[in-house]
Amino acid sequence: MWPNGTSLGGCFRPVNITLQERRAIASPWFAASFCALGLGSNLLALSVLAGARPGAGPRSSFLALLCGLVLTDFLGLLVTGAIVASQHAALLDWRATDPSCRLCYFMGVAMVFFGLCPLLLGAAMASERFVGITRPFSRPTATSRRAWATVGLVWVAAGALGLLPLLGLGRYSVQYPGSWCFLTLGTQRGDVVFGLIFALLGSASVGLSLLLNTVSVATLCRVYHTREATQRPRDCEVEMMVQLVGIMVVATVCWMPLLVFIMQTLLQTPPVMSFSGQLLRATEHQLLIYLRVATWNQILDPWVYILFRRSVLRRLHPRFSSQLQAVSLRRPPAQAMLSGP
């Protein structure tokens, strides 16, 4: 059995790749270009968020959570992208660049942390909007300070989970083709438990977002069709829900294939990992493909906010703009305040 992942040098296991294949597929330019695309997208979203006027109440809370999400995506691409590009430049020879496995363990923690944070933040945003729409007068006042406290709590929870393999529960190992490190899909009890915790927590976050967003959208639609124009939801509420549904769809499409694959692989009988720590070649390729799909979540998240703002929607659909203006003109200030947060 290959060494335990908590000891120095214990992150290496047999990988189905030859030296000739490494030289053929090693491309720091592709990894750097992919990373630059994501960083540019998140920087653009951060600049748009910095120029937004959140005001007070639920919109300020929502924008703070959204800013935390975009900032997390930006840092995730910066950290993991830099490591992947450097390993491609080293011809995917992780043993030569990091024989002690310290960089591998760091990247493993980063992959778990920056993977879970967007899913947990999406669930937090869905919970905030669910309470704001269905129970507008039975909750504390939504503020950006509370929202940033929620972001900090998510960071702490994801970071604590990412550190578990360094404390003995599970292992991080170099993954095919040798450019990244992630949790080990092995047969040891620690590997199985840690992998299932990661996959189930991520899946539960996506499922919770789906449930709460469905109820919130249904509530908004019911209110819109059963009340007079002066009592209908404000356009900012519709905007926030459209953005939140977009974030949920992106997270579901990008992350669920990887999370389901991790659970299937860990629970499969007979195990897909041999006693020596080697995965089937098909399994390694599938894991790499699903990981690349999941990475698109960090690139697409900022574009959901950039493209689904009211200013953009009004340009794309003038009729939508005229309807919003007509509702605003007919709505008295007192009724606008009572229509919900």
Tab-separated table of C-alpha atoms in Angstrom, residues 12-325:
chain	number	residue	atom	x	y	z
A	12	PHE	CA	2.444	9.983	-4.682
A	13	ARG	CA	0.666	6.951	-6.090
A	14	PRO	CA	0.927	5.164	-9.453
A	15	VAL	CA	-0.584	7.198	-12.307
A	16	ASN	CA	-1.384	5.889	-15.796
A	17	ILE	CA	0.871	8.180	-17.790
A	18	THR	CA	4.255	7.776	-19.461
A	19	LEU	CA	7.053	10.318	-19.817
A	20	GLN	CA	6.276	10.693	-23.521
A	21	GLU	CA	2.617	11.418	-22.748
A	22	ARG	CA	3.620	14.008	-20.160
A	23	ARG	CA	5.782	15.832	-22.649
A	24	ALA	CA	3.019	15.686	-25.253
A	25	ILE	CA	0.211	17.126	-23.098
A	26	ALA	CA	2.171	19.500	-20.847
A	27	SER	CA	1.021	22.992	-21.840
A	28	PRO	CA	1.386	25.860	-19.369
A	29	TRP	CA	-0.109	28.235	-21.949
A	30	PHE	CA	-3.453	26.438	-22.029
A	31	ALA	CA	-3.664	26.328	-18.230
A	32	ALA	CA	-2.589	29.972	-17.959
A	33	SER	CA	-5.094	31.089	-20.619
A	34	PHE	CA	-7.941	29.242	-18.917
A	35	CYS	CA	-6.990	30.802	-15.594
A	36	ALA	CA	-6.668	34.291	-17.128
A	37	LEU	CA	-10.173	33.996	-18.617
A	38	GLY	CA	-11.623	33.215	-15.202
A	39	LEU	CA	-9.637	35.904	-13.407
A	40	GLY	CA	-10.674	38.518	-15.957
A	41	SER	CA	-14.339	37.537	-15.645
A	42	ASN	CA	-14.280	37.766	-11.865
A	43	LEU	CA	-12.377	41.069	-11.902
A	44	LEU	CA	-14.998	42.502	-14.248
A	45	ALA	CA	-17.778	41.335	-11.934
A	46	LEU	CA	-15.999	42.796	-8.894
A	47	SER	CA	-15.646	46.151	-10.656
A	48	VAL	CA	-19.360	46.145	-11.523
A	49	LEU	CA	-20.223	45.228	-7.929
A	50	ALA	CA	-17.994	48.021	-6.638
A	51	GLY	CA	-19.949	50.519	-8.725
A	52	ALA	CA	-23.366	49.214	-7.682
A	53	ARG	CA	-25.574	51.162	-5.285
A	54	PRO	CA	-26.757	48.583	-2.772
A	55	GLY	CA	-28.715	50.999	-0.592
A	56	ALA	CA	-30.101	49.366	2.552
A	57	GLY	CA	-32.019	46.209	3.362
A	58	PRO	CA	-32.044	42.895	1.500
A	59	ARG	CA	-30.334	44.177	-1.647
A	60	SER	CA	-27.259	45.237	0.341
A	61	SER	CA	-27.173	41.813	2.008
A	62	PHE	CA	-27.569	39.999	-1.311
A	63	LEU	CA	-24.834	42.037	-2.996
A	64	ALA	CA	-22.475	41.401	-0.069
A	65	LEU	CA	-23.029	37.643	-0.373
A	66	LEU	CA	-22.593	37.885	-4.135
A	67	CYS	CA	-19.369	39.846	-3.679
A	68	GLY	CA	-18.125	37.133	-1.306
A	69	LEU	CA	-18.937	34.505	-3.933
A	70	VAL	CA	-17.132	36.330	-6.740
A	71	LEU	CA	-14.138	37.070	-4.503
A	72	THR	CA	-13.932	33.391	-3.527
A	73	ASP	CA	-14.077	32.323	-7.175
A	74	PHE	CA	-11.335	34.817	-8.047
A	75	LEU	CA	-9.003	33.618	-5.288
A	76	GLY	CA	-9.718	29.983	-6.131
A	77	LEU	CA	-8.712	30.428	-9.761
A	78	LEU	CA	-5.654	32.453	-8.784
A	79	VAL	CA	-4.323	29.890	-6.297
A	80	THR	CA	-5.117	26.635	-8.086
A	81	GLY	CA	-4.471	28.029	-11.567
A	82	ALA	CA	-0.980	29.178	-10.625
A	83	ILE	CA	-0.102	25.726	-9.258
A	84	VAL	CA	-1.487	23.884	-12.285
A	85	ALA	CA	0.356	26.154	-14.720
A	86	SER	CA	3.629	25.711	-12.817
A	87	GLN	CA	3.294	21.913	-12.896
A	88	HIS	CA	2.635	21.965	-16.627
A	89	ALA	CA	5.796	24.053	-17.021
A	90	ALA	CA	7.650	21.344	-15.062
A	91	LEU	CA	6.383	18.679	-17.523
A	92	LEU	CA	3.956	17.287	-14.931
A	93	ASP	CA	6.791	15.874	-12.797
A	94	TRP	CA	5.425	16.612	-9.318
A	95	ARG	CA	8.093	14.505	-7.603
A	96	ALA	CA	10.811	16.785	-8.922
A	97	THR	CA	9.147	20.044	-7.892
A	98	ASP	CA	7.551	18.980	-4.602
A	99	PRO	CA	9.179	15.821	-3.187
A	100	SER	CA	7.925	16.576	0.340
A	101	CYS	CA	4.289	16.908	-0.852
A	102	ARG	CA	3.742	20.186	1.019
A	103	LEU	CA	2.500	21.929	-2.144
A	104	CYS	CA	0.251	18.956	-2.902
A	105	TYR	CA	-1.337	19.115	0.540
A	106	PHE	CA	-1.818	22.853	0.173
A	107	MET	CA	-3.500	22.413	-3.195
A	108	GLY	CA	-5.681	19.621	-1.839
A	109	VAL	CA	-6.935	21.904	0.930
A	110	ALA	CA	-7.453	24.699	-1.611
A	111	MET	CA	-9.413	22.433	-3.974
A	112	VAL	CA	-11.782	21.342	-1.216
A	113	PHE	CA	-12.094	24.869	0.195
A	114	PHE	CA	-12.699	26.682	-3.095
A	115	GLY	CA	-14.912	23.850	-4.294
A	116	LEU	CA	-17.278	23.859	-1.329
A	117	CYS	CA	-17.422	27.615	-0.744
A	118	PRO	CA	-19.449	28.495	-3.893
A	119	LEU	CA	-21.941	25.727	-3.140
A	120	LEU	CA	-22.330	26.740	0.508
A	121	LEU	CA	-22.600	30.429	-0.402
A	122	GLY	CA	-25.233	29.589	-3.004
A	123	ALA	CA	-27.242	27.811	-0.300
A	124	ALA	CA	-26.784	30.780	2.050
A	125	MET	CA	-28.011	33.198	-0.628
A	126	ALA	CA	-31.004	30.969	-1.351
A	127	SER	CA	-31.841	30.840	2.364
A	128	GLU	CA	-31.593	34.626	2.684
A	129	ARG	CA	-33.939	35.218	-0.257
A	130	PHE	CA	-36.342	32.478	0.889
A	131	VAL	CA	-36.765	34.094	4.289
A	132	GLY	CA	-36.941	37.580	2.759
A	133	ILE	CA	-39.703	36.605	0.324
A	134	THR	CA	-41.795	34.204	2.397
A	135	ARG	CA	-41.260	35.730	5.890
A	136	PRO	CA	-40.425	39.395	5.233
A	137	PHE	CA	-41.513	40.679	8.668
A	138	SER	CA	-40.379	37.814	10.913
A	139	ARG	CA	-36.606	38.089	10.538
A	140	PRO	CA	-33.893	40.503	11.699
A	141	THR	CA	-33.044	43.382	9.415
A	142	ALA	CA	-30.797	42.220	6.571
A	143	THR	CA	-27.494	44.119	6.524
A	144	SER	CA	-24.235	43.797	4.667
A	145	ARG	CA	-22.466	43.208	7.990
A	146	ARG	CA	-24.575	40.116	8.650
A	147	ALA	CA	-23.947	38.955	5.108
A	148	TRP	CA	-20.168	39.271	5.441
A	149	ALA	CA	-20.373	37.401	8.747
A	150	THR	CA	-22.126	34.596	6.847
A	151	VAL	CA	-19.363	34.615	4.221
A	152	GLY	CA	-16.763	34.366	6.986
A	153	LEU	CA	-18.624	31.463	8.595
A	154	VAL	CA	-18.726	29.624	5.255
A	155	TRP	CA	-14.994	30.183	4.786
A	156	VAL	CA	-14.258	28.802	8.262
A	157	ALA	CA	-16.465	25.725	7.732
A	158	ALA	CA	-14.980	24.925	4.313
A	159	GLY	CA	-11.450	25.516	5.574
A	160	ALA	CA	-11.981	23.232	8.574
A	161	LEU	CA	-13.253	20.459	6.311
A	162	GLY	CA	-10.300	20.896	3.958
A	163	LEU	CA	-7.862	20.409	6.843
A	164	LEU	CA	-9.279	17.023	7.884
A	165	PRO	CA	-6.863	14.957	5.702
A	166	LEU	CA	-3.925	16.722	7.348
A	167	LEU	CA	-5.347	15.560	10.682
A	168	GLY	CA	-5.641	11.947	9.577
A	169	LEU	CA	-9.103	11.636	8.004
A	170	GLY	CA	-8.588	10.949	4.307
A	171	ARG	CA	-5.602	11.668	2.084
A	172	TYR	CA	-4.628	14.099	-0.647
A	173	SER	CA	-2.731	12.686	-3.616
A	174	VAL	CA	-1.408	13.756	-7.010
A	175	GLN	CA	-4.004	13.125	-9.705
A	176	TYR	CA	-3.718	12.330	-13.412
A	177	PRO	CA	-1.952	13.743	-15.409
A	178	GLY	CA	0.194	15.063	-12.546
A	179	SER	CA	-0.868	18.715	-12.524
A	180	TRP	CA	-3.196	18.792	-9.524
A	181	CYS	CA	-3.916	17.263	-6.130
A	182	PHE	CA	-7.269	16.257	-4.718
A	183	LEU	CA	-8.873	13.845	-2.278
A	184	THR	CA	-8.035	10.189	-2.800
A	185	LEU	CA	-10.722	7.872	-4.174
A	186	GLY	CA	-9.289	4.956	-2.238
A	187	THR	CA	-10.659	2.059	-0.231
A	188	GLN	CA	-9.353	3.043	3.195
A	189	ARG	CA	-12.080	4.021	5.614
A	190	GLY	CA	-10.682	7.534	6.021
A	191	ASP	CA	-10.644	8.107	2.254
A	192	VAL	CA	-14.219	6.876	1.890
A	193	VAL	CA	-15.545	8.901	4.835
A	194	PHE	CA	-13.842	12.129	3.802
A	195	GLY	CA	-14.832	11.754	0.160
A	196	LEU	CA	-18.455	11.097	1.088
A	197	ILE	CA	-18.522	14.072	3.467
A	198	PHE	CA	-17.271	16.322	0.675
A	199	ALA	CA	-19.653	14.955	-1.955
A	200	LEU	CA	-22.725	14.775	0.304
A	201	LEU	CA	-22.201	18.259	1.723
A	202	GLY	CA	-21.821	19.695	-1.761
A	203	SER	CA	-24.864	17.801	-3.033
A	204	ALA	CA	-26.932	18.856	-0.016
A	205	SER	CA	-26.024	22.499	-0.655
A	206	VAL	CA	-27.141	22.233	-4.275
A	207	GLY	CA	-30.332	20.412	-3.256
A	208	LEU	CA	-31.152	22.999	-0.593
A	209	SER	CA	-30.617	25.814	-3.089
A	210	LEU	CA	-32.901	24.082	-5.583
A	211	LEU	CA	-35.661	23.608	-3.006
A	212	LEU	CA	-35.557	27.100	-1.523
A	213	ASN	CA	-35.226	28.861	-4.870
A	214	THR	CA	-38.156	26.897	-6.266
A	215	VAL	CA	-40.355	27.978	-3.355
A	216	SER	CA	-39.144	31.589	-3.626
A	217	VAL	CA	-39.819	31.784	-7.369
A	218	ALA	CA	-43.251	30.178	-6.922
A	219	THR	CA	-44.082	32.691	-4.197
A	220	LEU	CA	-43.007	35.634	-6.353
A	221	CYS	CA	-45.049	34.358	-9.296
A	222	ARG	CA	-48.113	33.832	-7.113
A	223	VAL	CA	-47.828	37.323	-5.630
A	224	TYR	CA	-47.269	38.853	-9.080
A	225	HIS	CA	-50.377	37.236	-10.579
A	226	THR	CA	-52.757	37.640	-7.613
A	227	ARG	CA	-52.058	41.227	-6.538
A	228	GLU	CA	-52.628	44.585	-8.120
A	229	ALA	CA	-49.728	46.279	-9.915
A	230	THR	CA	-49.101	48.559	-6.936
A	231	GLN	CA	-48.622	45.548	-4.629
A	232	ARG	CA	-46.472	43.386	-6.859
A	233	PRO	CA	-42.872	42.541	-6.001
A	234	ARG	CA	-40.331	45.232	-6.690
A	235	ASP	CA	-38.144	44.864	-9.748
A	236	CYS	CA	-35.013	44.469	-7.591
A	237	GLU	CA	-36.549	41.363	-5.989
A	238	VAL	CA	-37.133	39.841	-9.409
A	239	GLU	CA	-33.592	40.767	-10.446
A	240	MET	CA	-32.084	39.090	-7.381
A	241	MET	CA	-34.082	35.908	-7.938
A	242	VAL	CA	-33.123	35.735	-11.619
A	243	GLN	CA	-29.448	36.045	-10.683
A	244	LEU	CA	-29.788	33.496	-7.889
A	245	VAL	CA	-31.518	30.962	-10.127
A	246	GLY	CA	-28.758	31.467	-12.699
A	247	ILE	CA	-26.084	30.820	-10.071
A	248	MET	CA	-27.943	27.697	-8.939
A	249	VAL	CA	-28.236	26.333	-12.482
A	250	VAL	CA	-24.532	26.921	-13.147
A	251	ALA	CA	-23.526	25.223	-9.874
A	252	THR	CA	-25.798	22.258	-10.543
A	253	VAL	CA	-24.583	21.677	-14.102
A	254	CYS	CA	-20.904	22.162	-13.228
A	255	TRP	CA	-20.611	20.409	-9.871
A	256	MET	CA	-23.182	17.608	-9.682
A	257	PRO	CA	-21.421	15.340	-12.239
A	258	LEU	CA	-18.208	15.432	-10.161
A	259	LEU	CA	-19.993	14.976	-6.825
A	260	VAL	CA	-22.040	12.039	-8.112
A	261	PHE	CA	-18.926	10.504	-9.686
A	262	ILE	CA	-17.035	10.727	-6.365
A	263	MET	CA	-19.853	8.958	-4.503
A	264	GLN	CA	-20.214	6.257	-7.159
A	265	THR	CA	-16.464	5.609	-7.273
A	266	LEU	CA	-16.049	5.390	-3.500
A	267	LEU	CA	-19.031	3.050	-3.066
A	268	GLN	CA	-18.359	0.917	-6.124
A	269	THR	CA	-17.819	-2.820	-5.661
A	270	PRO	CA	-15.244	-4.077	-6.440
A	271	PRO	CA	-13.138	-0.984	-5.662
A	272	VAL	CA	-11.707	0.913	-8.618
A	273	MET	CA	-8.397	1.580	-6.820
A	274	SER	CA	-5.906	-1.245	-6.603
A	275	PHE	CA	-3.953	-2.188	-3.473
A	276	SER	CA	-0.976	-0.203	-4.826
A	277	GLY	CA	-3.080	2.957	-5.128
A	278	GLN	CA	-3.588	2.931	-8.900
A	279	LEU	CA	-6.924	3.897	-10.442
A	280	LEU	CA	-8.271	2.526	-13.672
A	281	ARG	CA	-7.222	4.634	-16.643
A	282	ALA	CA	-10.859	5.323	-17.548
A	283	THR	CA	-11.571	6.461	-13.986
A	284	GLU	CA	-8.633	8.868	-14.034
A	285	HIS	CA	-9.785	10.383	-17.317
A	286	GLN	CA	-13.361	10.747	-16.077
A	287	LEU	CA	-12.190	12.435	-12.876
A	288	LEU	CA	-10.137	14.933	-14.873
A	289	ILE	CA	-13.048	15.722	-17.214
A	290	TYR	CA	-15.514	16.237	-14.352
A	291	LEU	CA	-12.996	18.435	-12.533
A	292	ARG	CA	-12.596	20.636	-15.611
A	293	VAL	CA	-16.369	20.946	-15.906
A	294	ALA	CA	-16.582	21.941	-12.223
A	295	THR	CA	-13.916	24.603	-12.771
A	296	TRP	CA	-16.222	26.371	-15.224
A	297	ASN	CA	-18.423	27.254	-12.251
A	298	GLN	CA	-15.840	29.825	-11.136
A	299	ILE	CA	-15.763	31.328	-14.629
A	300	LEU	CA	-19.509	31.433	-15.258
A	301	ASP	CA	-20.616	32.720	-11.823
A	302	PRO	CA	-19.525	36.328	-12.449
A	303	TRP	CA	-21.210	36.393	-15.862
A	304	VAL	CA	-24.543	35.511	-14.256
A	305	TYR	CA	-24.403	38.768	-12.321
A	306	ILE	CA	-22.949	40.782	-15.208
A	307	LEU	CA	-25.574	39.680	-17.752
A	308	PHE	CA	-28.664	39.476	-15.535
A	309	ARG	CA	-28.665	42.996	-14.129
A	310	ARG	CA	-31.687	45.237	-14.627
A	311	SER	CA	-29.745	47.619	-16.845
A	312	VAL	CA	-28.771	44.784	-19.198
A	313	LEU	CA	-32.242	43.220	-19.186
A	314	ARG	CA	-33.826	46.557	-20.039
A	315	ARG	CA	-31.540	46.966	-23.032
A	316	LEU	CA	-32.261	43.449	-24.250
A	317	HIS	CA	-36.011	43.667	-23.628
A	318	PRO	CA	-37.440	47.227	-23.887
A	319	ARG	CA	-40.932	45.967	-23.051
A	320	PHE	CA	-39.637	44.714	-19.714
A	321	SER	CA	-38.264	48.179	-19.007
A	322	SER	CA	-41.544	49.912	-19.829
A	323	GLN	CA	-43.516	47.553	-17.608
A	324	LEU	CA	-41.188	48.168	-14.675
A	325	GLN	CA	-41.439	51.930	-15.121
